Every structure is written in C-alpha cells, then in structure tokens.
mmCIF file of C-alpha atoms in Angstrom:
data_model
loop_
_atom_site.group_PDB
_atom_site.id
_atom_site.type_symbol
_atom_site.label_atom_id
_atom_site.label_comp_id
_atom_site.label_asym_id
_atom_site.label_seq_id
_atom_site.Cartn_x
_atom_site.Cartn_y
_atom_site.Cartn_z
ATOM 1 C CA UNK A 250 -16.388 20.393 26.430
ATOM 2 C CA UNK A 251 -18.064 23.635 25.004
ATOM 3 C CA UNK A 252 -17.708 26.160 28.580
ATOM 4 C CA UNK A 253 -17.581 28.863 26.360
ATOM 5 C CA UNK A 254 -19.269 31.325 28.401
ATOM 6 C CA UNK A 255 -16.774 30.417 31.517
ATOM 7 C CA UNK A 256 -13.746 30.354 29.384
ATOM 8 C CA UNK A 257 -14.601 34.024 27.788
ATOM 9 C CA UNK A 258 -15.333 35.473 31.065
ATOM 10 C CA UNK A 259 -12.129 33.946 32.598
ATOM 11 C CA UNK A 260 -9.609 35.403 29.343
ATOM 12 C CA UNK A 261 -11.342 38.681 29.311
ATOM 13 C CA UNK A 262 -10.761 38.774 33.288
ATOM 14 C CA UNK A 263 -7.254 37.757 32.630
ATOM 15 C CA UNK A 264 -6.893 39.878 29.909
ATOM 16 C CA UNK A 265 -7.564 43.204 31.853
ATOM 17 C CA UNK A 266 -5.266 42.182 34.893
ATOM 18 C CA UNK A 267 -2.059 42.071 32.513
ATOM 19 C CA UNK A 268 -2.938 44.521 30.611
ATOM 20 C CA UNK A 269 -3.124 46.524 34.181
ATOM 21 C CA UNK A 270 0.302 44.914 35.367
ATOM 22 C CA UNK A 271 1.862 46.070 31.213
ATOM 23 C CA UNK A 272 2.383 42.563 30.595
ATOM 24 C CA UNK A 273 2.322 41.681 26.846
ATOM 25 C CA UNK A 274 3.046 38.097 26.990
ATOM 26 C CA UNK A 275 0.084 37.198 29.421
ATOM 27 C CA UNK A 276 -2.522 39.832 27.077
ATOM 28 C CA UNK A 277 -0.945 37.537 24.525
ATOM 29 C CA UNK A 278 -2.323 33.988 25.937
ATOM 30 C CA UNK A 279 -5.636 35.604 26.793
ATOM 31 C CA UNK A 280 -6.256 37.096 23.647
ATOM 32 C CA UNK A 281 -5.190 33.961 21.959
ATOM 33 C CA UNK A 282 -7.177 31.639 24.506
ATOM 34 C CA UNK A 283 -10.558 34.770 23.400
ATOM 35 C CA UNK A 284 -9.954 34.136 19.894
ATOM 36 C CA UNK A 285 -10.147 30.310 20.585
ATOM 37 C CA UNK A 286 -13.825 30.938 22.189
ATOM 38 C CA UNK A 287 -14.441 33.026 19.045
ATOM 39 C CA UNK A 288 -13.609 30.428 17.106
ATOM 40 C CA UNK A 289 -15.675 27.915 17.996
ATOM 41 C CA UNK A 290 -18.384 30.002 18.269
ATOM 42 C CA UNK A 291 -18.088 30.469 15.016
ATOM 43 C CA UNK A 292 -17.403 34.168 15.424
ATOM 44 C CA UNK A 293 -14.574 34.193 12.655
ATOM 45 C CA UNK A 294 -14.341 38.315 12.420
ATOM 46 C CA UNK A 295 -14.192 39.075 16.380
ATOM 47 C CA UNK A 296 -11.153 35.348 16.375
ATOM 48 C CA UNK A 297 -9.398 37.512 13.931
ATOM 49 C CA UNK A 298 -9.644 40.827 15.481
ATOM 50 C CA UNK A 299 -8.094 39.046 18.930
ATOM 51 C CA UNK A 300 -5.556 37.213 16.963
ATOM 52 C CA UNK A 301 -4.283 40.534 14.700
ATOM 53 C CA UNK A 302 -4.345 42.359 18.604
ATOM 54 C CA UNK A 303 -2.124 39.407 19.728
ATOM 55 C CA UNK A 304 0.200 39.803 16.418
ATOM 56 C CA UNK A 305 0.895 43.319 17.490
ATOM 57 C CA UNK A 306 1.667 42.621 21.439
ATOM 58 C CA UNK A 307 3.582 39.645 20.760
ATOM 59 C CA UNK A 308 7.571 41.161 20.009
ATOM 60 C CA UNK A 309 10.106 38.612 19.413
ATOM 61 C CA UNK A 310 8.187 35.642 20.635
ATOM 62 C CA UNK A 311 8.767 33.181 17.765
ATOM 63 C CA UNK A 312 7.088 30.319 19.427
ATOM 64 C CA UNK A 313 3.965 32.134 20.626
ATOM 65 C CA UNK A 314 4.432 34.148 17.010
ATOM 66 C CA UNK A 315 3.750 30.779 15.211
ATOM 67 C CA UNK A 316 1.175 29.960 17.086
ATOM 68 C CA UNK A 317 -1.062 32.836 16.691
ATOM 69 C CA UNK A 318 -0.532 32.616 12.773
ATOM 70 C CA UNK A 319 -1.479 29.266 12.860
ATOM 71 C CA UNK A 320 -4.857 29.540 14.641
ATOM 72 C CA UNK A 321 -5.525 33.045 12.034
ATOM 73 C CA UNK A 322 -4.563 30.133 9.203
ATOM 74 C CA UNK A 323 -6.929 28.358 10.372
ATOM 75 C CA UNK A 324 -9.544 30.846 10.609
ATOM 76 C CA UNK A 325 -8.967 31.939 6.941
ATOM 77 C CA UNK A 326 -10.077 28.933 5.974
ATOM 78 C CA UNK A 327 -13.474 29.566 7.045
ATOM 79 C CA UNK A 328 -13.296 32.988 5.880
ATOM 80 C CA UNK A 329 -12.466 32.422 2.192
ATOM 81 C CA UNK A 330 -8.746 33.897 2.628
ATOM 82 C CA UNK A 331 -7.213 30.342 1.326
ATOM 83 C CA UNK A 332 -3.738 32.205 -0.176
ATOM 84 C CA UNK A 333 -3.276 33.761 3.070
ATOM 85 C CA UNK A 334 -4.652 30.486 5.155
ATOM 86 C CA UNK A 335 -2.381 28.851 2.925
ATOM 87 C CA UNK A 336 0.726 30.326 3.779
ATOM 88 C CA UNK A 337 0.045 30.778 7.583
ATOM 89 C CA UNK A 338 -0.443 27.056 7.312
ATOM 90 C CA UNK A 339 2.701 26.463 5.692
ATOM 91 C CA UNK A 340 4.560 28.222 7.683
ATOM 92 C CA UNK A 341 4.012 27.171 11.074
ATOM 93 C CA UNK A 342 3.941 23.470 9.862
ATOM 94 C CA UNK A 343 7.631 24.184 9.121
ATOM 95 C CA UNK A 344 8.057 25.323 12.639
ATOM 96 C CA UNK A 345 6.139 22.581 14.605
ATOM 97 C CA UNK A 346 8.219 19.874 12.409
ATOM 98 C CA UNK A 347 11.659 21.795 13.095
ATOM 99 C CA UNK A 348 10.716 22.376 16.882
ATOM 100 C CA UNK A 349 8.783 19.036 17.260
ATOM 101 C CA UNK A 350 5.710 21.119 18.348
ATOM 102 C CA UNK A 351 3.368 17.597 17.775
ATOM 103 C CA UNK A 352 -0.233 19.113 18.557
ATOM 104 C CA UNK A 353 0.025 22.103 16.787
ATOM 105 C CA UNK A 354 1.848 20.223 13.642
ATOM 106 C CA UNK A 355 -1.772 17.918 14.194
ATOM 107 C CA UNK A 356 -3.979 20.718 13.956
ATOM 108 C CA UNK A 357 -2.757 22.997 11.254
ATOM 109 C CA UNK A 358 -1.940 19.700 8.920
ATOM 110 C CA UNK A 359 -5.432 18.761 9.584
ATOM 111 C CA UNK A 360 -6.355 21.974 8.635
ATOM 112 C CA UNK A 361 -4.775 22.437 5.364
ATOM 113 C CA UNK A 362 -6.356 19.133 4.545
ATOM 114 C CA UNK A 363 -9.319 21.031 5.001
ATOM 115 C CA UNK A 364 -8.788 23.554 3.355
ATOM 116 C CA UNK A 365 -7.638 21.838 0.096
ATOM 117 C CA UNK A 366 -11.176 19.577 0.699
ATOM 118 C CA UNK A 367 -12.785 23.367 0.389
ATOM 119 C CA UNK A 368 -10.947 23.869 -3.048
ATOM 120 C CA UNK A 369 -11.774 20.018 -3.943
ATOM 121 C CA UNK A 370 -7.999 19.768 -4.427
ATOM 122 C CA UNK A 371 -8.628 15.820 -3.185
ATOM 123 C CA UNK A 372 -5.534 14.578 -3.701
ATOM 124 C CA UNK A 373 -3.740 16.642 -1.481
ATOM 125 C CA UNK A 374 -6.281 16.900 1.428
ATOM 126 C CA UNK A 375 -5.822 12.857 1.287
ATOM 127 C CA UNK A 376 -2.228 13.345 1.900
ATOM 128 C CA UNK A 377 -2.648 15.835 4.375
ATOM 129 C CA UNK A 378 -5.177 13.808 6.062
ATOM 130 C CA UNK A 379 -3.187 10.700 5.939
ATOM 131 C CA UNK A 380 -0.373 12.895 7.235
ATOM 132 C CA UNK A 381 -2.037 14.042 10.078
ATOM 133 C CA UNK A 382 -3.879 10.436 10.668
ATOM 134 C CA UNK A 383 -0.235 9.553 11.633
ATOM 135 C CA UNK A 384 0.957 12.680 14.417
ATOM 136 C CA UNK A 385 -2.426 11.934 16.012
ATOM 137 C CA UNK A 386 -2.212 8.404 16.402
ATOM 138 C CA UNK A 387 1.258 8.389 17.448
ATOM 139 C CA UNK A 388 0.393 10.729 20.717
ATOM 140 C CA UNK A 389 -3.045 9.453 21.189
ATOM 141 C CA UNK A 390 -4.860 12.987 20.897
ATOM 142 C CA UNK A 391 -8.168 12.019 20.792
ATOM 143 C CA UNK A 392 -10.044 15.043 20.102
ATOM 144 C CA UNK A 393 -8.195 15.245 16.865
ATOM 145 C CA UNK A 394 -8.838 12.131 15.554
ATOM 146 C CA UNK A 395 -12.297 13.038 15.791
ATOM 147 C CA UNK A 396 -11.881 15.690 13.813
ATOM 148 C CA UNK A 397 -9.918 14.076 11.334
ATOM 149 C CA UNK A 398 -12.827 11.603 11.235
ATOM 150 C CA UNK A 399 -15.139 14.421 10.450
ATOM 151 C CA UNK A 400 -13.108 15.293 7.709
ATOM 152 C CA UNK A 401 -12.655 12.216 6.339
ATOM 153 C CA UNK A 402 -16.475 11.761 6.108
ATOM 154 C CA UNK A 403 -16.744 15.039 4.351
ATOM 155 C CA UNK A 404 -14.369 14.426 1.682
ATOM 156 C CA UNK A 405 -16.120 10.941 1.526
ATOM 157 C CA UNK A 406 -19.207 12.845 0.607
ATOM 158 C CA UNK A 407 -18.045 14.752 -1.925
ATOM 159 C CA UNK A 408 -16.710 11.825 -3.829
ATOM 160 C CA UNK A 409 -19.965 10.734 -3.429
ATOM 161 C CA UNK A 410 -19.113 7.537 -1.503
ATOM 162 C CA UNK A 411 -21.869 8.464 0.832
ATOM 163 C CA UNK A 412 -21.385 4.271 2.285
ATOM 164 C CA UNK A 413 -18.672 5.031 3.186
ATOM 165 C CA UNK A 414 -19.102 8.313 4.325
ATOM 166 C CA UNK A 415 -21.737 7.061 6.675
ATOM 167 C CA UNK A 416 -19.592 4.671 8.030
ATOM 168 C CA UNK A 417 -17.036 6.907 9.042
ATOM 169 C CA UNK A 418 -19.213 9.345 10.220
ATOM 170 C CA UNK A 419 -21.851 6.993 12.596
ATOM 171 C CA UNK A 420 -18.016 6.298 14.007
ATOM 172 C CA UNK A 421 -16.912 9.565 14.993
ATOM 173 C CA UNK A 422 -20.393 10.387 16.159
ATOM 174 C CA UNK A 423 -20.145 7.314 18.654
ATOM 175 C CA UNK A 424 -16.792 8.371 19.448
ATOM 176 C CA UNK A 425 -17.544 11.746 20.387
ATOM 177 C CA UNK A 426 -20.758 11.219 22.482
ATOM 178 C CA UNK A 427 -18.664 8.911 24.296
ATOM 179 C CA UNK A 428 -15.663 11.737 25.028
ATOM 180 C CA UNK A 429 -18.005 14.746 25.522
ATOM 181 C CA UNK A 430 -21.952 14.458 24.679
ATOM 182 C CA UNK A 431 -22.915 17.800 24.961
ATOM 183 C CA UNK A 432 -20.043 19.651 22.745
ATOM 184 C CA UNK A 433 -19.105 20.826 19.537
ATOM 185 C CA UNK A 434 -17.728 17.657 18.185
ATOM 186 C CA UNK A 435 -21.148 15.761 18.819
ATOM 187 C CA UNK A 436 -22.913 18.758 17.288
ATOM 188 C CA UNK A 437 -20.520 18.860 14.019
ATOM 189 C CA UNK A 438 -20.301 14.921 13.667
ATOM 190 C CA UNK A 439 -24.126 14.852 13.661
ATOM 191 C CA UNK A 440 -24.805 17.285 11.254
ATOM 192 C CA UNK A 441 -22.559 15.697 8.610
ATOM 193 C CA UNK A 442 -24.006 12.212 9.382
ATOM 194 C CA UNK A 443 -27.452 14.111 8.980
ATOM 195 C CA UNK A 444 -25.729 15.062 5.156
ATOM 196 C CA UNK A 445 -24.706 11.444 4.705
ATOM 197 C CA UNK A 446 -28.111 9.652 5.666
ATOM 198 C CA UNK A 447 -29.826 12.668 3.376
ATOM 199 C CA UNK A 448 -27.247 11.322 0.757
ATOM 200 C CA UNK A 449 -28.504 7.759 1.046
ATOM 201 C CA UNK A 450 -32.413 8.783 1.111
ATOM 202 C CA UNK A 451 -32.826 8.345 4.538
ATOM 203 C CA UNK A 452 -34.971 11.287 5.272
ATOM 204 C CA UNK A 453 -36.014 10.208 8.889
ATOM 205 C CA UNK A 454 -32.488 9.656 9.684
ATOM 206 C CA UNK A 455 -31.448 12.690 8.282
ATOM 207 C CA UNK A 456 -33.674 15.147 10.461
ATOM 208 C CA UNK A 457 -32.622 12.995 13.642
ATOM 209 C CA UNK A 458 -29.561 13.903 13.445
ATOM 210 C CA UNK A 459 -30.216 17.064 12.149
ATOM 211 C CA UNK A 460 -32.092 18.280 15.250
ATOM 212 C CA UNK A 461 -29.703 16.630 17.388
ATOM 213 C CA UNK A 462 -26.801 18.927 15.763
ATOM 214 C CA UNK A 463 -29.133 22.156 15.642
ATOM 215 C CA UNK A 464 -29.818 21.418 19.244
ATOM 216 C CA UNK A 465 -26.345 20.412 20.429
ATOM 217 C CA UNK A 466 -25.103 23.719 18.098
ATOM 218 C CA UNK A 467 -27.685 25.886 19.367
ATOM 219 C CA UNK A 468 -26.737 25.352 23.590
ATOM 220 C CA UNK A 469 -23.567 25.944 22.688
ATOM 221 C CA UNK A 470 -23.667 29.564 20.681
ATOM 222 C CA UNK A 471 -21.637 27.291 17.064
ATOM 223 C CA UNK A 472 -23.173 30.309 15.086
ATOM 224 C CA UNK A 473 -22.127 28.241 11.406
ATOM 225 C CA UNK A 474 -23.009 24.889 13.039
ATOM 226 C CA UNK A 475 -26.755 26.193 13.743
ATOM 227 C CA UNK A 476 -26.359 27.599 10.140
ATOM 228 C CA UNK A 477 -25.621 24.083 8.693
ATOM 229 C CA UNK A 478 -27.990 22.192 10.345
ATOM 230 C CA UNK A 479 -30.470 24.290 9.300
ATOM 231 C CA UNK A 480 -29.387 23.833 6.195
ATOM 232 C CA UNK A 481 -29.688 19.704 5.971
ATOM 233 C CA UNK A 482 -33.059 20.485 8.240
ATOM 234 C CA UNK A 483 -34.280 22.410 5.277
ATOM 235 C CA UNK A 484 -33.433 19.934 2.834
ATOM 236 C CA UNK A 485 -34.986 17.304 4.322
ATOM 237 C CA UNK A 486 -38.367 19.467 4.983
ATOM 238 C CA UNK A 487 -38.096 20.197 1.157
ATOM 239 C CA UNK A 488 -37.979 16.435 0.036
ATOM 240 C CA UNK A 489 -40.896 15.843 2.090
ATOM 241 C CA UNK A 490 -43.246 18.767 0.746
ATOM 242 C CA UNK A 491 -42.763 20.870 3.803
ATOM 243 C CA UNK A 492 -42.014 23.740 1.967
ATOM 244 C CA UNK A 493 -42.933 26.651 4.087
ATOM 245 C CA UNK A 494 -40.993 25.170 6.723
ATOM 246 C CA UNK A 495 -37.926 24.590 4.590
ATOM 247 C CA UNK A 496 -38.092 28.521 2.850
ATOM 248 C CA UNK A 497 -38.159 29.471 6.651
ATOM 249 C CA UNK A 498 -35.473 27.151 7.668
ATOM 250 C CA UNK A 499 -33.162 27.906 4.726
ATOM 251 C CA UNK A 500 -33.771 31.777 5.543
ATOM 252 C CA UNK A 501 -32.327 31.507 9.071
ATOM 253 C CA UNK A 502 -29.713 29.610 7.750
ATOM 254 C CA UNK A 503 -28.734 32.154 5.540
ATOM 255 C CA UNK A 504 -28.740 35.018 7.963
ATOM 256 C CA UNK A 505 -26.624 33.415 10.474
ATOM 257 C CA UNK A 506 -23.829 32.005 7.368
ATOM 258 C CA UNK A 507 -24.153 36.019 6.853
ATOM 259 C CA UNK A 508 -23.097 37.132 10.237
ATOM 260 C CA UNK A 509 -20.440 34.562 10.493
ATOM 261 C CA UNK A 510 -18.628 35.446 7.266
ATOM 262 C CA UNK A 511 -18.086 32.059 5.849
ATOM 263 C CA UNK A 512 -18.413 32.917 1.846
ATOM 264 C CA UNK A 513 -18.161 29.342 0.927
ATOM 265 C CA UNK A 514 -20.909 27.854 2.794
ATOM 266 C CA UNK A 515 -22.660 31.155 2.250
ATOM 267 C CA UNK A 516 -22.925 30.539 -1.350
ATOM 268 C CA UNK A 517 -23.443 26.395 -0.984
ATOM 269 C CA UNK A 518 -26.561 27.513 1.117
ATOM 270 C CA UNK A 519 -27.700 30.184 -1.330
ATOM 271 C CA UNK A 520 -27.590 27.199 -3.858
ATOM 272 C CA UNK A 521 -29.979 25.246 -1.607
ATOM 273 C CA UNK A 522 -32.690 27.800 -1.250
ATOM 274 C CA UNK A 523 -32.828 27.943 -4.559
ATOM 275 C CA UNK A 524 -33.344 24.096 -5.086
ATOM 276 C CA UNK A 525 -35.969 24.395 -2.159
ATOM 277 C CA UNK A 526 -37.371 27.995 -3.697
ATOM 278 C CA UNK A 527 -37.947 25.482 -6.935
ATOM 279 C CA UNK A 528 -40.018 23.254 -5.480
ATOM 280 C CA UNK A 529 -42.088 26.224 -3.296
ATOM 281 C CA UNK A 530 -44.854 28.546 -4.765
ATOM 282 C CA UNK A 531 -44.298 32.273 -4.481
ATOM 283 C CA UNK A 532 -40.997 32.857 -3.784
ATOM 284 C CA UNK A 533 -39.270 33.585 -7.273
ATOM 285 C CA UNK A 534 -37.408 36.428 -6.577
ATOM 286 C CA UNK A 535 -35.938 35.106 -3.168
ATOM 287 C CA UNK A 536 -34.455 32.353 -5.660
ATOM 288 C CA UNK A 537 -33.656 34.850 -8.257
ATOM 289 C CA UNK A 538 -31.411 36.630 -5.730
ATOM 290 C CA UNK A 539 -30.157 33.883 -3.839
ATOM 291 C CA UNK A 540 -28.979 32.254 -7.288
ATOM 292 C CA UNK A 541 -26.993 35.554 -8.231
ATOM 293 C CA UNK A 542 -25.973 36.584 -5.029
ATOM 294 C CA UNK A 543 -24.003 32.727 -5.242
ATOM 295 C CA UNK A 544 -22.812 33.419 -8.496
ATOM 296 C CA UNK A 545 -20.971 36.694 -7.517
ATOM 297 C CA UNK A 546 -19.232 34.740 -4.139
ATOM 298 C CA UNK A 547 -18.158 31.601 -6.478
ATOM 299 C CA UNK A 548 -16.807 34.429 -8.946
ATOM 300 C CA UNK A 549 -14.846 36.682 -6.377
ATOM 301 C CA UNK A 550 -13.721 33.042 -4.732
ATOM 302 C CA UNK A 551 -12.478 31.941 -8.293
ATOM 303 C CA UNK A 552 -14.230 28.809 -7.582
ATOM 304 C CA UNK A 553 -15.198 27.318 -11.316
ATOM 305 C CA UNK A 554 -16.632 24.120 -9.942
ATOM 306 C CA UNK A 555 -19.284 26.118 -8.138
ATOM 307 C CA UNK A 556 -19.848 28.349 -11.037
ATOM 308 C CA UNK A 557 -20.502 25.150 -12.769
ATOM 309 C CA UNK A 558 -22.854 23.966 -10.058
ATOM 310 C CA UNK A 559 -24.854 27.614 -10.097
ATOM 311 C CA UNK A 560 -25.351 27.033 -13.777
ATOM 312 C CA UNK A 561 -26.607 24.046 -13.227
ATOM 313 C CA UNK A 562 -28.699 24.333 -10.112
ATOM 314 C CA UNK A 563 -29.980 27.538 -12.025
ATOM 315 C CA UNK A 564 -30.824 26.154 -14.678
ATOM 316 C CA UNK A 565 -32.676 23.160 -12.781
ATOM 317 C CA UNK A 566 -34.632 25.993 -11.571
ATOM 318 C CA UNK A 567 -35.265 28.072 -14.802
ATOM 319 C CA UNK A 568 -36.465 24.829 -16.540
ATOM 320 C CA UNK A 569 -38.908 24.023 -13.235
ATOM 321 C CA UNK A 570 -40.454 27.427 -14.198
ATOM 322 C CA UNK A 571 -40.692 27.108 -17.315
ATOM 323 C CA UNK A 572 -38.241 29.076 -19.160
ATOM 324 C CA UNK A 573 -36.384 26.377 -21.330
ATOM 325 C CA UNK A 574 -33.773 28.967 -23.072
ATOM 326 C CA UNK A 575 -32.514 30.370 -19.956
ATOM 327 C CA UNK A 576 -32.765 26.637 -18.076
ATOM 328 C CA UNK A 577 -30.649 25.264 -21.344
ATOM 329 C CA UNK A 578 -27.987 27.808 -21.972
ATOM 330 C CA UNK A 579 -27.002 27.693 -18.305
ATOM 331 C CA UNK A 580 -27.227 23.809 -18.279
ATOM 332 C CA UNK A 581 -24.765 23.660 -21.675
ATOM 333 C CA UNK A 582 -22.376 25.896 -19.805
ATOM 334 C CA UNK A 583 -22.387 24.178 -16.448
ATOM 335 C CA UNK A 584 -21.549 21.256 -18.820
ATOM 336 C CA UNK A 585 -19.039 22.677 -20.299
ATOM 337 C CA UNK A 586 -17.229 23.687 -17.503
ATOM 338 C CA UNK A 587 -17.850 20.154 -15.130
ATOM 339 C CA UNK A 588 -16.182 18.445 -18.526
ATOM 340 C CA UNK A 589 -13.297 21.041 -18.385
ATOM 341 C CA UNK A 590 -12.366 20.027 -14.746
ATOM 342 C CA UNK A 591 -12.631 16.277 -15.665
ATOM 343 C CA UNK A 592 -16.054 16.113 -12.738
ATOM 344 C CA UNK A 593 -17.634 12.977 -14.930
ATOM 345 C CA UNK A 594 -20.290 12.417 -12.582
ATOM 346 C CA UNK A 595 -21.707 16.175 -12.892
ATOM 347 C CA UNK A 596 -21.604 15.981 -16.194
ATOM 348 C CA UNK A 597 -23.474 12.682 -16.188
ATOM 349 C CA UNK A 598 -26.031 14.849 -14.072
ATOM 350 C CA UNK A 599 -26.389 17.626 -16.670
ATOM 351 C CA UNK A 600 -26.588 15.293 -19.303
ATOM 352 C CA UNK A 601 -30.044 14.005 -17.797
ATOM 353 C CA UNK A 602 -31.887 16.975 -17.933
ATOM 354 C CA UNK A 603 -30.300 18.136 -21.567
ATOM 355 C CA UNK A 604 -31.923 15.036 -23.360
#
C-alpha cells in the first residue's frame, strides 16, 4: 500500500542481523525485499545494486536464483537494457511455467509485454498481455490485473485509440482507489488517464488527474512517477499559454527522469520541452539541447521510430522559428523513416506541415 519507509527500515534491520548470524539465504530475501522498495521508488540503480549483491550471496538456490533475475529483468526494462531484460525475462518465464510458480509467471509475462510496448513491438506485447490477462484471472491476483490494465491503456494510447484508452484507464483508476487509495497504483493509473484525457482535449481533466498522480507520487517518494506527471502537468500548462510554468515544470521533470536512469522516458520528455520550449519566448538553447541530447539516447537505444519523431518534433520547432531549411530537411527525413516502419498515421502528420 506504498509503506516504503517501514518496509526499508525493516529489510535493512533484517539485513544486518543475518548478515551478523553468516546467513546468506536470509541477506538474500532482505536484499531482494530492499531492491523491491527501490523499485518502486523508482530508484532503478540502488534495485540493481541490491539485486547484483543478492546474485552473488545466493549459491545454488535455483528457485530464489530465478527470482532475483526476474525482478533485475524487470528493472532493465526501465533502464534501457531490453537484450538483457529480455533474456532475464525469458528465462525465468521458463522456470515459473516448468515449476508452476503462477505469480511470478504473472509478473514477468506482464513485464515483457511491457517491454515489447517500449520497443512498439505491438503485436507481441498483445500476446503477452493477453497471456498474462489469463494467469491473473485464473488466481484472482488483483493487484496485477491492475497493472495489466495500466498497460493495456498505454498501448491503447499509442495506437492512438485514446476512447478506448480512457475507458480502460477511468477503470483501473476506480479499481485501484477502491483496493488502496493512497498507493502507487492510484498514482500510476492517474497519470496515464491524465495522458488519455490530454489525448482527447480535455485539458481540465487532464491536470486533475495530473495533480492527483504528482500528489499521490510525490507522498510516496515514485521518483519517475513525479517525473511523469510533471510531464502531462507541463503539457497541459503549455496548451493553455502557461508557459513559464510549463518550462519550469518540464525542467523538474527532466532532472528527476535524470536521477532515475530511465533513458526512454528521458528522451520522450526531452521531446516535450522542446514542443513546450516552441511555444515559449527565450529559451532556444534549452530546446536546442534538449532536442540533441534526445537524439543521441534514441541513437545509442537504436530506437528509429523516435529518431523519426526527433526529426519531426525538431523540425516542428525549427519551422516555429523560422528556419524553413533546417525545419524541412528534418521533416523529409522523419518522413522517410515513419514510411519505412509502415507508421501511416505519422506520416499523415508530417505530411501536414510539408504542404
């Protein structure tokens, strides 16, 4: 229900005691159960320091073994390591289905749905989704389903079926102040409605929910979650001519995504303040470096969609300012590269400002 304060203080207490007594397995579960509070703090670096720690103390423990690469798996995902998250993934999915470990087999399907939603693979998130959708019912775990909902609602969104995306997520936002209304899955479930009603047009809408999720996020220490809401927060500022506020929004946003280490969202948000840096006076070379500082993540990440979509929000930007050659070149290539990975609907976009 988001104790993380009492739950750290407890492992770390429990922690010390076996390491006092020499006993590995117990420093195992408390390091595990301190990289869990890591996690959802959104503290992905320290999570993975605990987990590696836990790796090393953890001897011929297969089952504990497979757990503890599952929950790094998962935290690779967040981290941009998707061919290591991948295979972590992978691997102790083979294990849960051979050992008939159900709630783990939930979790780490659920999350290689997500991280194939990250890639925009959405074919096999669906199936991994769909796949999950049916361990969770089956035992009833209704946290997960939650999540799953979440995710659903996300991958709704970037289809663009923001109806439907609303729809799911105004139900998992119900469902979740229901089970546990100050936690993490209020916060997260509000801040992607927030996205979805922002989607639609609904700017009032949008910063409700918003603020709930910053607030919610904020009690709770979600370091990315405070991030992200800051982020829809900004965007809704910007759309109605609060710009100050949204260049001072988007800014904190950006140094928390920093601290956390999330590379993808870093560089979605870096794409965002420099939409909102386009409608602002004064703040060129924030935009300037915000748009190449994205370019360089998408690059390392090998992530041509969002090369595309730096061209394009770019060149959005360098056409706002003026500068037609540079705003047309990088449209024509964003073009070029949305028509390469068959994204229609982006290249519909582009199309509007080339004629």
């Amino acid at each position: 229900v988001g104790d993380f304060k009492n739950s750290e203080i407890r492992s770390r207490d429990a922690q010390a005691s076996f390491r006092r007594a020499g006993d590995d397995v117990g420093q195992v579960d408390s390091l595990n159960e301190l990289a869990r509070v890591a996690f959802m703090r959104c503290d992905y670096p320290q999570a993975i320091s605990f987990l590696s720690e836990a790796l090393e103390k953890v001897g011929g423990h297969v089952r504990k073994k497979n757990q503890i690469s599952g929950n790094l798996g998962r935290i690779q995902v967040h981290t941009g390591q998707w061919a290591e998250a991948e295979a972590a993934l992978t691997s102790a999915n083979a294990y849960d289905e051979e050992h008939h470990e159900e709630f783990s087999l939930a979790v780490n399907v659920l999350s290689l749905g997500y991280l194939h939603l990250r890639r925009r693979h959405f074919t096999q998130a669906t199936k991994f989704f769909e796949r999950a959708k049916g361990v969770i019912a089956k035992n009833d775990y209704k946290r997960l389903h939650i999540i799953g909902l979440e995710y659903l609602g996300e991958l709704a969104l970037e289809h663009e079926d923001n109806y439907r995306a609303k729809s799911i997520l105004s139900y998992a936002y119900q469902k979740s102040l229901l089970m546990a209304p100050g936690s993490a899955l209020v916060s997260q479930s509000a801040r992607r409605l927030a996205e979805a009603e922002f989607a639609l047009d609904n700017s009032s809408e949008a910063m409700k929910y918003g603020q709930k999720a910053l607030e919610i996020s904020t009690d709770l220490g979600e370091r990315a979650e405070i991030a992200l809401s800051r982020r829809i927060i900004a965007r809704v500022q910007s759309a109605n001519d609060r710009h100050a506020d949204a260049v001072e929004s988007i800014r904190l946003s950006l140094e928390l995504l920093r601290r956390v280490a999330d590379q993808y969202e870093l560089g979605r948000t870096l794409l965002t303040a420099v939409e909102i840096c386009a409608k602002a006076d004064g703040h060129e070379d924030f935009s300037r470096m915000s748009l190449d500082e994205a370019s360089r993540i998408f690059k390392k990440m090998r992530l041509d969609y969002w090369l595309a979509e730096s061209d394009c929000v770019g060149g959005v930007a360098s056409c706002q300012s003026g500068d037609l050659s540079t705003g047309f070149r990088r449209l024509s290539r964003a073009e070029r590269i949305f028509a390469t990975l068959d994204e229609h609907s982006r290249v519909k976009r582009v199309h509007k400002y080339l004629l």
